[in-house]
Structure formats: structure tokens, C-alpha cells
CSV table of C-alpha atoms in Angstrom, one decimal:
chain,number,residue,atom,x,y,z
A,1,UNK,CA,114.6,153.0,62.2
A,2,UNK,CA,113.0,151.2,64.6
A,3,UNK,CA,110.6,147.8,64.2
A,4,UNK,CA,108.1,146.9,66.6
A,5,UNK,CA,106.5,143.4,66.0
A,6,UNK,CA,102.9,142.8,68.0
A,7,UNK,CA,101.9,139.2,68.3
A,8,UNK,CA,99.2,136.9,70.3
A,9,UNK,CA,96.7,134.7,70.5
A,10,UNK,CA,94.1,135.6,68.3
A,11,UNK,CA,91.2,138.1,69.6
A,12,UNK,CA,93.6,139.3,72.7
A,13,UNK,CA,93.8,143.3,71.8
A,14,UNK,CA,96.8,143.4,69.6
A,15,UNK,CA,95.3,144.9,66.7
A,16,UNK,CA,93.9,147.9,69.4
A,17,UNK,CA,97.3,148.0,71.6
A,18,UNK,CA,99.4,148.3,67.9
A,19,UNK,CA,97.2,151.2,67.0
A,20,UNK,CA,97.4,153.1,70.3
A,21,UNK,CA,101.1,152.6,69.9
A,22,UNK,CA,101.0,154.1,66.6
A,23,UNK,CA,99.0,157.1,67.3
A,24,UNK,CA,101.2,157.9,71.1
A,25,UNK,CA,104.7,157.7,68.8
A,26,UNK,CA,102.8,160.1,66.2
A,27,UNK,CA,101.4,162.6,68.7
A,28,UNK,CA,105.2,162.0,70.1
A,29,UNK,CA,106.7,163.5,67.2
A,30,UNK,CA,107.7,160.1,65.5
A,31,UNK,CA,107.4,159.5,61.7
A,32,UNK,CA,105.4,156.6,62.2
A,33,UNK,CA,103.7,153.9,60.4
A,34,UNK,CA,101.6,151.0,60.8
A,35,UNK,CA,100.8,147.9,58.9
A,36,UNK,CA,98.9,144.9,59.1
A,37,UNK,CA,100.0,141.7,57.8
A,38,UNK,CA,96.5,139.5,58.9
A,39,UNK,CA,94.7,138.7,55.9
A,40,UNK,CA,91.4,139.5,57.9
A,41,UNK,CA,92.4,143.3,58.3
A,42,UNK,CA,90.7,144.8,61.3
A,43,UNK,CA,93.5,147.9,61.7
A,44,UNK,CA,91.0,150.1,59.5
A,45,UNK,CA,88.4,149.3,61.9
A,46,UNK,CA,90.4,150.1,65.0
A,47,UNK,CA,91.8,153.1,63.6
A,48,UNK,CA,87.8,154.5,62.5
A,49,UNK,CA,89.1,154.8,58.5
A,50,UNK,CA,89.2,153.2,55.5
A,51,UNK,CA,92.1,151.3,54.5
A,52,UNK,CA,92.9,151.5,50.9
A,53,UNK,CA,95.9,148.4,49.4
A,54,UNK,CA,98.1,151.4,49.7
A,55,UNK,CA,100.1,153.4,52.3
A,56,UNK,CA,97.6,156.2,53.4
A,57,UNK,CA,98.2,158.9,55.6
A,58,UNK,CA,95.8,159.2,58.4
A,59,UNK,CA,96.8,161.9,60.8
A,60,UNK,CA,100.1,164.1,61.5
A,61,UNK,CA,103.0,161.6,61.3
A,62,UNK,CA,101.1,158.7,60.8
A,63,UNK,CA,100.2,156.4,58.0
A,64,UNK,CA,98.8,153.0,57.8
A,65,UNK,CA,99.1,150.2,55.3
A,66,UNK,CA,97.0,146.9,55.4
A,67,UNK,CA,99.1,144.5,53.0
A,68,UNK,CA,97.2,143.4,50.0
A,69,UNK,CA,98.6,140.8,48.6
A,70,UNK,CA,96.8,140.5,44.8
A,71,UNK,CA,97.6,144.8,44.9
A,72,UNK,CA,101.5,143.8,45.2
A,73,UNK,CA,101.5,141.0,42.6
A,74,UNK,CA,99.7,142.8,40.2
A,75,UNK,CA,102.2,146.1,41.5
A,76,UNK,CA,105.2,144.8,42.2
A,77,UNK,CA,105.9,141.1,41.0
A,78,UNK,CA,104.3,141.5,37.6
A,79,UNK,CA,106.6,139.2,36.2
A,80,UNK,CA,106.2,136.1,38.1
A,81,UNK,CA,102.6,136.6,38.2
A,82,UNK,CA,102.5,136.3,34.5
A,83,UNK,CA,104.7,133.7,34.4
A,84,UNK,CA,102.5,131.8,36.7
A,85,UNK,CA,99.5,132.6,34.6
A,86,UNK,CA,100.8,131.8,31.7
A,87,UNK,CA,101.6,128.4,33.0
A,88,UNK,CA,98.0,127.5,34.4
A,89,UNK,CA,97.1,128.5,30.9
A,90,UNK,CA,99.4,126.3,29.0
A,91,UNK,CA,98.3,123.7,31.0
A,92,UNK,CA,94.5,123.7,30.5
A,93,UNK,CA,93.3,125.8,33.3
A,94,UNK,CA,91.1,129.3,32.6
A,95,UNK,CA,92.0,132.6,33.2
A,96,UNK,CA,90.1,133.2,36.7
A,97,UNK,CA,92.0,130.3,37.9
A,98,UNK,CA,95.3,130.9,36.5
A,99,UNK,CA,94.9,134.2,38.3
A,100,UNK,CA,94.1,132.7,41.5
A,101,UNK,CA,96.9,129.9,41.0
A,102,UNK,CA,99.5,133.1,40.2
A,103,UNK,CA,98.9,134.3,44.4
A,104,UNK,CA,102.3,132.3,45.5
A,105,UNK,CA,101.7,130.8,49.2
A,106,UNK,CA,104.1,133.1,51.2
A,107,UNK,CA,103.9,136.0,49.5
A,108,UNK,CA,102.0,138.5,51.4
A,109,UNK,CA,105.2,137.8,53.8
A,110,UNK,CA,107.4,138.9,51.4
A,111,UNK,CA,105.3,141.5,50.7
A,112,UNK,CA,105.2,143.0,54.1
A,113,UNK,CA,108.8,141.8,54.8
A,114,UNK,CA,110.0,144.2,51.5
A,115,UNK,CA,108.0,147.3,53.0
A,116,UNK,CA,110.1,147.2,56.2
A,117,UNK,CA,113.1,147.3,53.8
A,118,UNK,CA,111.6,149.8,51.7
A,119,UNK,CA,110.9,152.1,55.0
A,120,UNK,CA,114.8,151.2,56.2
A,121,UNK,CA,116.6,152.2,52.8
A,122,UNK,CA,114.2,155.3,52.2
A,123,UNK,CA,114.4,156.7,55.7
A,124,UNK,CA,110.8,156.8,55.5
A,125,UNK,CA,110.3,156.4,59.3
A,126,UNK,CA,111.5,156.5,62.8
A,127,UNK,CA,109.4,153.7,63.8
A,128,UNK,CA,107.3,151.0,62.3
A,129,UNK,CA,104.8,149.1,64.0
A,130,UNK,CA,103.2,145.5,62.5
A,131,UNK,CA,100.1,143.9,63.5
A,132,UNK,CA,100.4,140.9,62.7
A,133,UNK,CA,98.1,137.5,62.3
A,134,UNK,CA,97.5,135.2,65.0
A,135,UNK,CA,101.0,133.7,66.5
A,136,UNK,CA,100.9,130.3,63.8
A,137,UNK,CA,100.7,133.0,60.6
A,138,UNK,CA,103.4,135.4,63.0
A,139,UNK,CA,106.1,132.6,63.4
A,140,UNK,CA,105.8,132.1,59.8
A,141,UNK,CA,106.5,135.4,59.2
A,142,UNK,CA,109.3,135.5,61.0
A,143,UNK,CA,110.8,132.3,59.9
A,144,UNK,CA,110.1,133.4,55.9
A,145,UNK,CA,113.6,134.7,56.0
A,146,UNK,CA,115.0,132.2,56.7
A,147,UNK,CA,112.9,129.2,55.0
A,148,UNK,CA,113.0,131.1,52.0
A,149,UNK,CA,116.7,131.8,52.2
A,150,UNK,CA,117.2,127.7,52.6
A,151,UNK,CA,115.6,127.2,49.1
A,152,UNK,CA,116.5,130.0,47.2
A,153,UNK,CA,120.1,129.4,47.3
A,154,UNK,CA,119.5,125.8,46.7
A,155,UNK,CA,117.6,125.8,44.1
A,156,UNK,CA,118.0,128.9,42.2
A,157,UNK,CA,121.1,128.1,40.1
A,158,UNK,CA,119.6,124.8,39.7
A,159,UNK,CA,116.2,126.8,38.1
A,160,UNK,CA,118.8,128.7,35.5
A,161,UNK,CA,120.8,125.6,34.8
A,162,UNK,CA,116.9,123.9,33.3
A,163,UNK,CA,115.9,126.7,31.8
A,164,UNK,CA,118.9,127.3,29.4
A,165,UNK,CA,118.6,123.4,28.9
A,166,UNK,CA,114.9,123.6,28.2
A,167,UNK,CA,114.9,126.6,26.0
A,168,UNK,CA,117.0,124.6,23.7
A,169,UNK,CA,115.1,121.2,24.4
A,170,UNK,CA,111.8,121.5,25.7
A,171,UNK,CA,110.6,124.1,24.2
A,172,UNK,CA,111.2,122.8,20.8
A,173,UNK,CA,108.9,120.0,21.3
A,174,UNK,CA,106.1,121.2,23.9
A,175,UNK,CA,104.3,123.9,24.2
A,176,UNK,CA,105.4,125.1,28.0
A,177,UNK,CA,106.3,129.0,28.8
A,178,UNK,CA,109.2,128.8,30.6
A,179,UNK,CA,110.4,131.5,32.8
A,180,UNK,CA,112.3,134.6,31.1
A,181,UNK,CA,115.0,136.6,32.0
A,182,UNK,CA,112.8,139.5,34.1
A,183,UNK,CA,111.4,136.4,35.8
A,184,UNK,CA,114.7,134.9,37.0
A,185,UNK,CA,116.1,138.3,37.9
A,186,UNK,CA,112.8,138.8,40.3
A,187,UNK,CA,113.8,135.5,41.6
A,188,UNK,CA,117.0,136.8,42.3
A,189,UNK,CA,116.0,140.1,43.6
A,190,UNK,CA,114.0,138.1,46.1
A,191,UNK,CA,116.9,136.3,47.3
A,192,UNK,CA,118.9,138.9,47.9
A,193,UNK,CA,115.9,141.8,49.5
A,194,UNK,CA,115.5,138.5,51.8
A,195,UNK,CA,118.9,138.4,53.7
A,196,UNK,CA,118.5,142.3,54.2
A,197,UNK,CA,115.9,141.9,55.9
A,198,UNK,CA,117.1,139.0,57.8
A,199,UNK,CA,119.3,141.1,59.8
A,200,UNK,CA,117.2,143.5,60.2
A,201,UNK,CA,115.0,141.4,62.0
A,202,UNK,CA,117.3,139.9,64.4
A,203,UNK,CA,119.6,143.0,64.9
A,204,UNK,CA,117.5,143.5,68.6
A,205,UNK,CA,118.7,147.3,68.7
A,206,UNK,CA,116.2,147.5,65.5
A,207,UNK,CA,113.6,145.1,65.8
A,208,UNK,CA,112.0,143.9,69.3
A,209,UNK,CA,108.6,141.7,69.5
A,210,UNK,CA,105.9,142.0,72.3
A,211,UNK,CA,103.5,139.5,73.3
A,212,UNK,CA,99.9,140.7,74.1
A,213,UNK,CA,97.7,138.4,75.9
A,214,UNK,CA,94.9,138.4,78.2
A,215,UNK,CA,95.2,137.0,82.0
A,216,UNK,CA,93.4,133.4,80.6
A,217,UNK,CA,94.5,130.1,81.2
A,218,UNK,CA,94.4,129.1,76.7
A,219,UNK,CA,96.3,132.4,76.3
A,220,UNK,CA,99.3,131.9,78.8
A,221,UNK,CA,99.6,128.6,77.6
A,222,UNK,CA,100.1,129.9,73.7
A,223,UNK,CA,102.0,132.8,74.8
A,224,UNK,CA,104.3,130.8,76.3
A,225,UNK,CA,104.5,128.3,73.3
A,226,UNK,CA,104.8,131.5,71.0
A,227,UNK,CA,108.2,133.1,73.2
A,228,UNK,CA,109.9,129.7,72.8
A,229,UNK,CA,109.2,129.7,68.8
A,230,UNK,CA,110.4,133.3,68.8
A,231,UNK,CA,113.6,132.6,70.5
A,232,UNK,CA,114.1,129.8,67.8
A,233,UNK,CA,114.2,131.9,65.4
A,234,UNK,CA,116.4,134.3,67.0
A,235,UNK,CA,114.1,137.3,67.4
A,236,UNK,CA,114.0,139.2,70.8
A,237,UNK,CA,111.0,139.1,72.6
A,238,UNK,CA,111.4,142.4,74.6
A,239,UNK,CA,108.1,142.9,76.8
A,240,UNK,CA,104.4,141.7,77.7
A,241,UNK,CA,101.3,143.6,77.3
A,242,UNK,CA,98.9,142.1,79.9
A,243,UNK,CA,95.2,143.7,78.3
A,244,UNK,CA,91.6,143.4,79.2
A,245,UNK,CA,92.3,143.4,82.9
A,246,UNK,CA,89.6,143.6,85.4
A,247,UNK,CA,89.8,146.9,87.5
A,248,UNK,CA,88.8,145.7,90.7
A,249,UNK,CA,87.3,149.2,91.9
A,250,UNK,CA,83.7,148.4,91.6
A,251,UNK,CA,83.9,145.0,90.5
A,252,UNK,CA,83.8,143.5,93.7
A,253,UNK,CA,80.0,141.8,93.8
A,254,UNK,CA,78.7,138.6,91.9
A,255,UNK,CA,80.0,137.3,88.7
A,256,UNK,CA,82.9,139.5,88.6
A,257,UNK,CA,84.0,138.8,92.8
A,258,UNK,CA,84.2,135.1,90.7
A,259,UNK,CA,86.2,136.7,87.6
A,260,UNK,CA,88.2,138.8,90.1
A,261,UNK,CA,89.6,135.8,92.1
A,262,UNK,CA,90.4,133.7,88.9
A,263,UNK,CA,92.3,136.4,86.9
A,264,UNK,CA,94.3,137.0,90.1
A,265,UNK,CA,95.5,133.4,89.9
A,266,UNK,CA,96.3,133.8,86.6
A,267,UNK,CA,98.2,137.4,86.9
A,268,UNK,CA,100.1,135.5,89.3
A,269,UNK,CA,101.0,132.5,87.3
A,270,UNK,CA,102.0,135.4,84.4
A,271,UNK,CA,104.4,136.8,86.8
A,272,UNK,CA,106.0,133.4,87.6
A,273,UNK,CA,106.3,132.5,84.2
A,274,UNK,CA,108.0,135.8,82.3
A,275,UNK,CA,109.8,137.4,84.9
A,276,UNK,CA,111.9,139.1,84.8
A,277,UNK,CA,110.3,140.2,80.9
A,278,UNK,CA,109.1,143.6,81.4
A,279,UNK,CA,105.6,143.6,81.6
A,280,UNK,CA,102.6,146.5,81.1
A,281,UNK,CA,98.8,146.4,81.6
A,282,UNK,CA,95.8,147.7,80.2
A,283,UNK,CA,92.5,147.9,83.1
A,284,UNK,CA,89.2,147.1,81.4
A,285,UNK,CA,86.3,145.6,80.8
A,286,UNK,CA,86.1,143.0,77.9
A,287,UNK,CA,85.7,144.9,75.2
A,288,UNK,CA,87.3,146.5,72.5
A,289,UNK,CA,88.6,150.2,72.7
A,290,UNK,CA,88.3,151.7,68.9
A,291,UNK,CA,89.0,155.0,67.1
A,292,UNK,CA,91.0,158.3,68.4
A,293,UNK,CA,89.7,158.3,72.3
A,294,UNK,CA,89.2,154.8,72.7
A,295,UNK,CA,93.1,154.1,71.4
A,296,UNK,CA,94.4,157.3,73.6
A,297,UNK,CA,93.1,156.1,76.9
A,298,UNK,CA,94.8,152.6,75.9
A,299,UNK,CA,97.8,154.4,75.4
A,300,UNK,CA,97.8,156.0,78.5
A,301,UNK,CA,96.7,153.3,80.6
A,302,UNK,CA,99.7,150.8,78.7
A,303,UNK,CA,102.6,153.7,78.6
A,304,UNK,CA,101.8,156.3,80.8
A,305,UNK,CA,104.1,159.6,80.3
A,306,UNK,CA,106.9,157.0,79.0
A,307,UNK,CA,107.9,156.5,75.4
A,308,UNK,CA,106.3,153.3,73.3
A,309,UNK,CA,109.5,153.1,71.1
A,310,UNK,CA,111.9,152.5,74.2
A,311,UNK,CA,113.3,149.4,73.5
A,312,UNK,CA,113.2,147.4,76.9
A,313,UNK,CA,115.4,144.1,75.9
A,314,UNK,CA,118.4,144.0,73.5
A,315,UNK,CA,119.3,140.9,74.5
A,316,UNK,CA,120.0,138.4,71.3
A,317,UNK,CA,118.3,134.9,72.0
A,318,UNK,CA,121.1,133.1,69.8
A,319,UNK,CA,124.7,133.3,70.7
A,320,UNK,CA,127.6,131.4,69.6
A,321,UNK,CA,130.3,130.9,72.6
A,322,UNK,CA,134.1,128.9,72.3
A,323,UNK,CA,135.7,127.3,75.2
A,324,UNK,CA,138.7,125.5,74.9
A,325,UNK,CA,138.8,123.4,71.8
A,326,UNK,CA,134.8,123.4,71.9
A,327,UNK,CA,132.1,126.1,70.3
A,328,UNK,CA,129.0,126.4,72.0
A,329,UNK,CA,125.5,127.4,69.7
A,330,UNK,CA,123.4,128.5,73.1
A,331,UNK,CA,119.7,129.2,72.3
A,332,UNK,CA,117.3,130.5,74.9
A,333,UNK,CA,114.6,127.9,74.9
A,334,UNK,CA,112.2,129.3,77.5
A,335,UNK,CA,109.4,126.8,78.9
A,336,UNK,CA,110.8,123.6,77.1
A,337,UNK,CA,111.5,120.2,78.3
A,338,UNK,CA,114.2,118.2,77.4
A,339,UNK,CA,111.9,115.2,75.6
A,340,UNK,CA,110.4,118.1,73.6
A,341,UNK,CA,113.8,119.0,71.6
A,342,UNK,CA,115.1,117.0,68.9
A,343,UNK,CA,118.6,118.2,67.1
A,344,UNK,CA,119.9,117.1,63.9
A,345,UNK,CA,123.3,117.8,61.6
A,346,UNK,CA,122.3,119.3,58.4
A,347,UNK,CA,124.1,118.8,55.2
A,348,UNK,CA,127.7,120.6,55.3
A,349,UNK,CA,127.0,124.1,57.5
A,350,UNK,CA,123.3,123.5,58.6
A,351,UNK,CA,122.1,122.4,61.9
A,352,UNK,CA,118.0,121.4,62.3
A,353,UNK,CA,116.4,122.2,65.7
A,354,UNK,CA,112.9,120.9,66.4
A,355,UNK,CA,111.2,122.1,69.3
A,356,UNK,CA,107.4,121.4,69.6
A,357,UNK,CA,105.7,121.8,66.2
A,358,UNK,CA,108.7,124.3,64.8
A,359,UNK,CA,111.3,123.3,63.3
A,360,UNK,CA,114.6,125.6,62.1
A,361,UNK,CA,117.5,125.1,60.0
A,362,UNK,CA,120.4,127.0,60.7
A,363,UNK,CA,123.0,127.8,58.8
A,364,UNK,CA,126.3,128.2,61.0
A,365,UNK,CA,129.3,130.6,60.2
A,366,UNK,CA,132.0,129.4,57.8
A,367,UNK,CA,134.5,128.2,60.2
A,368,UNK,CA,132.0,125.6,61.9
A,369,UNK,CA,131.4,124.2,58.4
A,370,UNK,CA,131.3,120.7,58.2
A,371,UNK,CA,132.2,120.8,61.9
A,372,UNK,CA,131.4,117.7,64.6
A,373,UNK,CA,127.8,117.5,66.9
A,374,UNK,CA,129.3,116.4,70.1
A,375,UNK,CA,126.7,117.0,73.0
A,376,UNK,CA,123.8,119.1,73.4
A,377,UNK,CA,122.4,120.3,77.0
A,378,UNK,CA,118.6,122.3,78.1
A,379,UNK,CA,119.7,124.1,81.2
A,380,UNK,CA,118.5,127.0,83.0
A,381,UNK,CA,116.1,127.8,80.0
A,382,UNK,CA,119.2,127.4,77.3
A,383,UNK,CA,119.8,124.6,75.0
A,384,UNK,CA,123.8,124.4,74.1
A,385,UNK,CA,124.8,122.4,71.5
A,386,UNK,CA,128.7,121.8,71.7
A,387,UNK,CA,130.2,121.6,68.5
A,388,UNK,CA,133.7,120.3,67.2
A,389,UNK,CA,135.9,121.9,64.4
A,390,UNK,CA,136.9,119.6,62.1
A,391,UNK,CA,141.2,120.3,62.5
A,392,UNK,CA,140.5,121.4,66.5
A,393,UNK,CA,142.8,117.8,66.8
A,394,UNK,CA,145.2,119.4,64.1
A,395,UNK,CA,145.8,122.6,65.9
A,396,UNK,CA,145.9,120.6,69.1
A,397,UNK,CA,149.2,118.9,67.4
């Protein structure tokens, strides 16, 4: 199966270049769906239908899903939405707001996170394609794995540990629900759908991400903030989507001569920042292209004759590298300076890397556990962090 993740500034096109995907891989023969995780859903619109909280099939080989996320609670986390409920309730609050309270922050990127693993273990699909929310709601998205990972693990046998104290204890004394055994098992079901779909998402022959923006100077600027984040978080960026370029036949008189000669600067400064990144264009005027036609003549004028699921990087950002009695952790930190990262040990097999306003905590393999920070270095576009195994000195000996 294959992932395609479309990101960008919000209002650049991605929404209309994801759909045109979707419908050139259908017409291509490709089981194929599409899904939005934005909470302001505008796939429906872009497609010309109605988008139910469902999967619904909207021509040959394609169906679309915009992720609702009170439909999955209420469909597919039942138990810890009652739990939740029941809590608010216990604790004074009314049933419109204990319903509210039981919508966990996070969820509707679980949500969408467990359909991709859904679609992998059911063969559903050749490929899936995600529209996703502007790049700050994206990078959480694509960090969830992770994040909720880190806490999970931590704090789940902790959870089970209270509650067979408090059932005994508590409970005796106060009236407070405590979670039940369906609840805990949900808990755990998260955990362990969550590292699935971890390596799905940084397996690069799988999943690949492309950035859409629009020859503008806010746009290059977040684009290029929004590659860095990605390649934190060890996801491959794998082309650009350049859209809502000016065609310059007939646009050569008055205000556009003006727009003409400024987005020529910028396609230039594009092309100096993200070569050698694949890159593809879509001519037109500044609006947005919507239903059947409009998404076909995107297609055409993004891929051409070629095929939208070619995967055009598969290139891991994150690899770990050993020479001599030192490991190497190289990242590929693209448009970073060095006053910008800050690197810290982590408790026993964790190492915390905070580049602009991200931050990631990575958990490294088993035989660099508790090892040694020596030196770090940002060269070339790469941060390497040189790390020392605890009995390196032993086997020197």
C-alpha cells in the first residue's frame, strides 16, 4: 500500500492538488482513497459531493472519508468515551458538557492514524492519499506516534497499578468511576495500533510527504520551516508542488507585468532553496479549480502522462552510522542554523532535539542505552550527534 501525505501553508491548493491526485490514481486503475484530517473539511467541496462521517464511495476506485471525530468516539472508542463522561458526571458537571469533555485532545489523529492501519491490514487500497490541516495541525500528526508512544508506555502500567489500588481504597470511600477493564484494554490497544503505524509512516518505500506552496514570500518561508520539522520527525519529504502559478502568455500588461516579475524572483529563490527535491507546477490564475474538470486539468497540468503514486525520494531523513568506537545519530536538518538547535540526554535510551518551536524525543536502539553524548555537529544540512557506548573502553581493553 502506498501513503501519500499533502501538507502546506494553509489556503495554498492542497486540498484541490490531493483530490486531483485521487481522482488521476482512480481513473489509473488504483484502489484509491482519500481522507481529510482538517477539522474544517473542504474535500467534499472540492470533490462537488457530500461527505458523510463515513467512508463513501464516490466514483470507480475511489472513496473519500472526512474524519469525524465525535462519529469515531461514539463508533469506535465507546469505552473511554463513557468513562470520560462518567467522570465529568461524578464530578458535578451536566451531560452536554461531560459529552464535550469526553472528545480527548488528539484524538482525531488517532482516528485518522488507525484508518491508515485499517486500509494496510485489510488490503483495502493501493494508495491512500491525506489532506491534511495546515502544517502546525500536520506536524502534530505526524509526531502523535511518537508523543503518544512516550507516555503510553510510561504511564500505562502506572494507570493499572492505581486502579487495582483504588478499586480496593478509593472507591470504598468516594464516589469516583474508575476506569474498567474494556477501558484499560482500549488503552492498551492504542498503544500498541500506535507503533504499527509508526513504521508505517517512516518506512519511505510506504509513506512519502509533499509540500504544496504557492511562489510567495510567507509561504517559502513556512515551507521551509515545515521540511525541517518533517525531517525531525523522520518522515521523507519526497517532492514540491509549486500551484497557482502565473502563465505568462497573456499576462504580460499592468498589474500582472508587476505579479509576473515578483513571482519570478520567488520561483527562483524556490529553486535555490529545495534543489535538488523534485519539484512540479500547476499554471493558473488565483483561484481554486473544483469538481471532476476543474481537478482533471490540475492533474494534467501537475503529472502530465506520468503516474501520481511514483514515489520520487526514498531517502530516510534519520540514520544511525558507527565509526571506530563512535555511533553517529545524523538527522537531515535542512535550513537550520546552528544557534537554533538545542540537544539534550533523555532519561536511560532517549535523546530530546529542539529545533525552532519542535521539539522530539527519541528513543535510541537498545545497544545505545544509557550510552554517552560526546559532540554534536550541523554540517552540510545534517546535524550528527556522536554518541559513546557505555563498555566502548571495555571492548577497547
Amino acid at each position: 500500500m502506498r501513503i501519500i501525505i499533502y501538507t502546506g501553508k494553509g489556503g495554498v491548493g492542497k486540498t484541490s492538488v490531493s483530490a486531483a491526485t485521487a481522482r488521476r490514481l482512480a481513473q489509473k486503475g488504483y484502489r484509491t482513497v482519500i481522507m481529510s484530517t482538517d477539522s474544517a473539511h473542504s474535500l467534499g467541496d472540492s470533490l462537488g459531493v457530500e461527505l458523510p462521517p463515513y467512508i463513501r464511495n464516490i466514483e470507480k476506485n475511489l472513496d473519500a472519508l472526512e474524519v469525524d471525530i465525535i462519529h469515531e468516539m461514539s463508533t469506535k472508542w465507546s469505552d473511554i468515551s463513557d468513562y470520560i463522561s462518567a467522570f465529568m458526571l461524578s464530578q458535578g458537571m451536566g451531560d452536554i458538557t461531560a459529552e464535550e469533555m469526553a472528545i480527548i485532545p488528539g484524538m482525531e489523529m488517532v482516528a485518522a492514524l488507525f484508518y491508515v492501519l485499517q486500509f494496510k491490514e485489510e488490503d483495502s487500497y493501493d494508495v491512500v492519499i491525506i489532506d491534511t490541516a495546515p502544517t502546525g495541525e500536520t506536524l502534530r500528526l505526524l509526531s502523535f506516534p511518537d508523543i503518544s508512544n512516550w507516555y503510553i508506555d510510561r504511564m500505562y502500567s502506572m494507570l493499572k497499578r492505581v486502579v487495582s489500588i483504588a478499586r480496593v481504597t478509593v472507591s470504598k470511600v468516594i464516589d469516583l468511576p474508575l476506569p474498567n477493564k474494556e477501558v484499560m484494554e482500549s488503552i492498551e490497544d492504542i498503544k500498541n495500533r500506535m507503533s504499527k503505524v509508526k513504521y508505517l509512516l517512516e518506512d519511505p518505500k510506504v509513506t512519502t510527504i509533499r509540500l504544496v506552496l504557492n511562489p510567495e514570500r510567507m509561504v517559502i518561508n513556512e515551507t521551509m520551516r515545515a521540511y525541517t520539522y518533517i525531517c525531525l520527525y523522520n518522515k521523507t519529504v519526497e517532492c514540491l508542488i509549486v500551484n497557482k502559478v502565473y502563465p505568462e502568455e497573456g499576462l504580460q500588461e499592468g498589474y500582472f507585468k508587476e505579479r509576473l516579475a515578483e513571482q519570478e524572483m520567488y520561483m527562483e529563490e524556490i529553486h535555490h532553496a529545495f534543489d535538488p527535491l523534485k519539484m512540479m507546477f500547476a499554471y493558473q490564475m488565483p483561484t481554486e479549480l473544483r469538481g471532476p474538470s476543474g481537478l482533471d486539468h490540475m492533474a494534467d497540468m501537475v503529472f502530465g502522462d506520468s503516474d501520481p503514486s511514483e514515489i520520487y525520494a526514498t531517502e530516510s531523513p534519520m540514520r544511525f552510522e558507527t565509526e571506530g568506537r563512535t555511533d553517529h545519530l545524523v538527522i537531515k536538518m535542512p535550513f537550520v542554523k546552528k544557534d537554533k538547535v538545542e540537544l539534550f540526554k533523555g532519561v536511560g535510551d532517549s535523546l530530546i532535539i529542539h529545533v525552532g518551536s519542535q521539539k522530539r524525543t527519541i528513543a535510541l536502539p537498545l545497544t545505545l542505552k544509557n550510552a554517552e553524548v560526546i559532540g554534536a555537529e550541523l554540517k552540510g544540512g545534517e546535524l550528527t550527534v556522536k554518541l559513546k557506548r557505555q563498555n566502548a573502553d571495555k571492548k577497547e581493553r
